[in-house]
Amino acid sequence: MAALKMFHSRQFAAATVRSLLSINRWSEINIKKNDYSVYPPYYVRPVYKKEQQAALKGTEEAEHLAHAPIKAARNNETSSVFHDEFLRQFTNYIMKKGNKILARRLLEKSLENVKRIQLERYHKAEPQDKVGMELDPKIIMHKAIANCKPLLKLERIKRGGATYQVPIPVTDKNAQWVASKWMLEAARDKESNAHLPEKLAYELLDAFNNQNGLILGTCYQEETGFTQAMRSKSSLCSLQMELNIDHVNSLHRQAIVNF
Amino acid sequence: MVVTGSSALLSRLSYTRNVLKTGNKGLEVLSGSFSRLAVTQRFYTSNNATENESKPGGAVAEPEKISKAMKAYLERARKHDEFIQKETLEFNVGKRHLANMMGLNPETITQEDIDESIEYLFPSGLFDKRARPIMRTPSEVFPKHKAAEFDASGRPLHSMFYTTKPNFFQVLYDIVEATNLLKKKKLSSRNASMELGSPDEFNLTSSMWISKAELEQMLMEQLIDRDYNDFVAALERLVQYPGLNQVQDLLTKYSKRRMNQKLKQTIPPLEYNSDDRPFITIPNCMRKSARAEVTVLGKGSGKITINGQNILYFNDVQAREQVIFPLIFTGLSGSVDVVANVSGGGQSGQAGAIRWGISWALRSFVDPETVEKMRIAGLLKRDHRIRERKKPGQAGARKKFTWKKR
C-alpha cells in the first residue's frame, strides 16, 4: 500500500499557491509593486461614496469592480454627506506623529473660524455686497487651495555636467499637495501669536479672495521659474503648450503672460 | 503501516513537474508500442541506453535503426509502466485491507470512504491539508510525463525542440500569428474605410488570463516568470485589435471566466426573538486587537448601544462616523437598532470591528443589489491590516538608523 503518501513536495505546494494567487490578469506582472501589502495585488480600492458608485453604473469600470475582490474601506473613509475627500487628505497633512484626533480638531476649528469671520463680514457688509457672498467654509477651503495651486515647478536637470533648474508643469495632484503645504507653512508661521486654527482661517480667506502673500509668492515663483526656463535650454514651445490648460487660474496665467 | 512505503521515491518523482498531455505527436508515432504517457525527464538518468535488450513492444519494426535516445526512452517508459502497475496492485490490495479494517464492503469502497478512513486512522495535526496523509490511486499521486518528442531515428518531431520549451514557444507563435492577422484586417479595413463598430463577442472584463501554473500544466513545460510575462504581454497586444471574435478559440483557451463576486456569498436568513423582532447576531467581529459581538435588530428606531452606552461611548468623532457608516450607506439608520459588546484594542479598532459586524448583519436586511453595493464600498471585507512589528537593527518597522561609517 505504498500509494498512501504525504504531499510534501515544495514545488507542488508552490505551484498550487501560485494558481490560487493569480486571479487578476495583471497580477503576475505587477506583483512586485505591492510587495508589503496584506492584500493580494488583484484587490482593488473601494468606491465608498454612493454618488460615485451611481456615476460608475454601466461603465467598464463597474464591470471590473463586479468581478474584482474589494479592499476594506479605511477608517477615515465614509459615505457621509459631511465627508470630503480633500479635507480627509488635508487632515493627514496637518497631522504630526500620528495624532489624527488633534489634526482633525484643528481643521474643524479652522473651518469654524472661517465661518465665523465670513459671517461677521456678511453682517457688516452693505446689502448690495451681501449677494453672492460665499459662507460655506468647505467651498472657501477648496477655492482657496485652487487659487494657490502652482503651475510650474523647478526640476534639476543635468545636461553636459551642468545642472539646470528647469521649470516643468506640475500635475494637478502635485499642485494640490504643494498648495496645501504652502498654506500650512503660512499658518504655522512662528511670527504671529495666533494659533493654527486662527491663522489658517485667515490664510484660507485671504487665498479665497486672491489677496495674500501666498498667492503673490506663487506668482513670483512662477515668474522666476519662467525666467529660468528662458535662460536654460528647455524648449519654450512645449512649455507654452502646457500653459494652455483650461483649469489654469487666470491670475497665474496673467502673471506669466505679463512677464 | 505502509504510509512511508515509497515516499523517498515519491519525493524524487514529484520533484519534477507534474506534466500531463493526451494528444502528443510522439505517441502518434509509436502508439502501438505502449498504451500510456511516457517520459523525457532528466532525472531518469538511465544507463539503459547501453543495454542491448529493450522491450518496446511489437510496433517498432526495425530495432537496429532505433537511436540510443529512443532506446533509453523506451526503457524508462517500460520501467515506469511496471512501477505504476505494481503501485496500482498495491493500492487495490491496500484498499481491501482498509475496507476490512473499517468494516466496509471491499467491493464498493469509494474514494470518499478511503479519505474518511485515513483521516480516522491517521489523525494529523498539520494545518495544511496538502501536508496530511492521503491514499489515492497511483495515477493521481505520481507525476505524468511527456511522451517522446523525437522519432525512432532520434529526429525531433517539433521544429522548436531545441528551445527546450517547444510547446510554450508554439503558443507564443500562435498568438503572434493571430495578432498579425487582426492587424492586417484592421489596416485593410481602414484603407477600405469600413466601419469597425461591431461589438466583440469576447468579453474581456469578465475573464482573465490563465495563471502560470495552469499554463505550465497545459503545456507540460516548466516556465520562468519572464516566460509567463511574455505570454501575457503577447495576449494583451492581441486584444488591442478589433475583431476578437475571429480569434475566440485562442482567447477562450488561454483565459478563464472570472467569477462574479456577488455569487460567492451565502447570506443567513433573519431570526426572530420573543418580541417577534427580526435580528442577526454576528460573533467574533474583529479589527486590529478589538473583538466585538454585534446584534442588529429590525423594526427599530436607530438606537445604538455599545457596551451599555450610546454612540458617545467613543470620544473620537471618526470612530462614531465609522459605526454609522454602514447604516447611512444602506439608509437603515432610522429603522434598525444595534447592540454591540466590544473589548480590546483602541477606539479606532473597536469602531472598525463594530462597523464590520453591522455591515455583515445588514446583509440579511437589504436586497442583493445593496449587498453588492456594500461590497464595492468596502464594507464587507474584513480589514486584516495590523500594526507591523519593529525589527531589530532598525529604528522601526521600516525606518533605519542613521548610517554611520564607524
XYZ file of C-alpha atoms in Angstrom, chain A residues 1-31 35-40 42-51 53-54 56-57 60-83 88 91 100-101 104 108, chain B residues 1-7 10-11 14-17 87 90-91 94-95 118 122 126 130-136 138 140-142 203-209 211-213 216 222 225 228-229 232 236 256 258-262 287 316-318 321-322 325 328-331 348 355 372-373 375-379 381-385 398:
162
model
C 0.000 0.000 0.000
C 2.733 2.323 -0.953
C 0.395 4.799 -2.568
C -0.513 6.180 0.817
C 1.543 9.301 0.683
C 2.152 12.745 2.032
C 2.425 15.592 -0.418
C 5.484 17.337 0.857
C 6.951 18.371 -2.447
C 7.871 22.033 -2.306
C 7.229 22.520 -5.986
C 3.758 21.109 -5.826
C 2.899 23.447 -2.971
C 4.427 26.405 -4.764
C 2.506 25.666 -7.948
C -0.785 25.383 -6.059
C -0.182 28.609 -4.162
C 0.638 30.351 -7.422
C -2.531 29.099 -9.032
C -4.543 30.271 -6.019
C -2.985 33.715 -6.055
C -3.028 34.546 -9.731
C -6.575 35.739 -10.242
C -6.143 39.076 -11.938
C -4.569 39.034 -15.332
C -2.219 41.837 -14.324
C -1.251 40.262 -11.058
C 1.688 38.259 -12.260
C 3.230 41.308 -13.867
C 2.720 43.883 -11.160
C 3.341 41.576 -8.231
C 5.096 43.625 -2.006
C 4.329 44.544 1.604
C 0.547 44.913 1.398
C -1.617 42.422 3.286
C -3.916 42.413 0.275
C -3.012 40.320 -2.746
C -5.521 41.927 -7.501
C -7.579 43.587 -4.740
C -8.935 46.996 -5.765
C -9.727 50.116 -3.754
C -13.369 50.509 -2.727
C -15.744 53.130 -4.103
C -17.258 54.151 -0.793
C -19.492 57.032 -1.887
C -22.955 56.253 -3.166
C -22.860 59.049 -5.756
C -20.981 54.289 -7.426
C -24.030 55.646 -9.229
C -19.885 54.393 -12.442
C -23.009 52.477 -13.390
C -16.360 49.250 -17.910
C -15.008 50.192 -14.508
C -18.237 48.995 -12.862
C -17.953 45.701 -14.723
C -14.409 45.351 -13.446
C -15.476 46.080 -9.882
C -18.215 43.454 -10.068
C -15.615 40.789 -10.747
C -12.790 42.029 -8.548
C -12.354 41.492 -4.815
C -12.517 44.821 -2.971
C -10.316 46.085 -0.155
C -11.914 47.189 3.084
C -12.780 50.886 3.285
C -10.280 52.693 5.508
C -11.330 54.038 8.863
C -11.246 57.657 7.691
C -13.499 56.992 4.727
C -17.271 57.129 4.935
C -20.240 57.758 2.690
C -21.493 60.529 4.966
C -22.543 63.805 3.317
C -20.066 65.593 5.594
C -17.161 63.572 4.285
C -9.586 63.905 4.643
C -6.187 66.302 7.916
C -5.155 62.386 13.920
C -7.666 63.335 16.587
C -8.986 66.760 12.814
C -12.611 71.640 12.189
C 1.834 0.737 8.478
C 2.538 1.454 4.841
C 2.458 5.198 4.992
C 6.073 5.724 4.086
C 6.320 2.751 1.711
C 7.983 4.543 -1.159
C 7.846 8.118 -0.074
C 7.788 9.779 -4.490
C 9.701 12.796 -3.371
C 7.369 14.665 -7.591
C 10.371 16.931 -7.552
C 9.979 17.198 -11.276
C 6.983 18.868 -12.841
C 1.714 0.515 -7.279
C -0.615 -2.495 -4.007
C -3.215 0.233 -3.886
C -4.441 -1.882 0.470
C -7.909 -0.665 -0.321
C -7.422 7.693 6.511
C -4.059 8.810 10.893
C -0.831 19.561 10.373
C -1.962 19.090 1.418
C 0.542 18.061 4.107
C -1.783 15.460 5.682
C -1.660 11.732 4.850
C -3.577 10.694 1.754
C -4.318 7.475 -0.097
C -5.099 7.902 -3.767
C -1.128 5.942 -8.188
C -3.154 10.769 -9.127
C -0.111 10.583 -6.879
C 2.745 10.088 -9.324
C -15.851 39.789 -23.052
C -12.519 40.825 -21.611
C -13.709 42.294 -18.334
C -15.391 39.127 -17.117
C -12.423 36.933 -17.943
C -8.783 36.710 -17.012
C -5.740 35.008 -18.411
C -2.246 31.541 -14.382
C 1.331 30.493 -14.812
C 0.701 27.205 -13.009
C 2.560 25.049 -17.173
C 8.253 24.425 -16.666
C 8.266 34.250 -14.663
C 4.751 33.954 -18.410
C 5.109 37.741 -18.666
C 0.587 37.799 -21.044
C -2.512 41.933 -24.232
C -10.958 31.682 -17.840
C -13.906 35.404 -13.680
C -16.431 34.510 -11.059
C -18.891 37.248 -10.271
C -18.101 38.189 -6.685
C -21.794 38.607 -5.950
C -10.346 44.655 13.677
C -13.366 60.262 18.699
C -15.662 61.653 16.025
C -14.049 59.472 13.405
C -18.611 58.079 11.920
C -17.291 54.592 11.310
C -21.095 54.254 8.060
C -26.179 55.535 6.453
C -24.863 53.704 3.401
C -27.840 51.321 3.417
C -30.264 54.034 4.545
C -10.400 53.066 16.033
C -18.618 48.625 11.587
C -23.242 44.210 -3.853
C -23.049 47.986 -3.395
C -19.188 45.095 -1.109
C -17.971 47.671 -3.627
C -17.965 50.285 -0.847
C -15.505 48.060 1.029
C -17.844 47.387 3.936
C -14.255 42.961 3.623
C -12.689 42.234 6.971
C -9.735 44.594 7.409
C -6.782 42.345 8.187
C -4.213 45.106 8.396
C 10.764 50.149 8.159
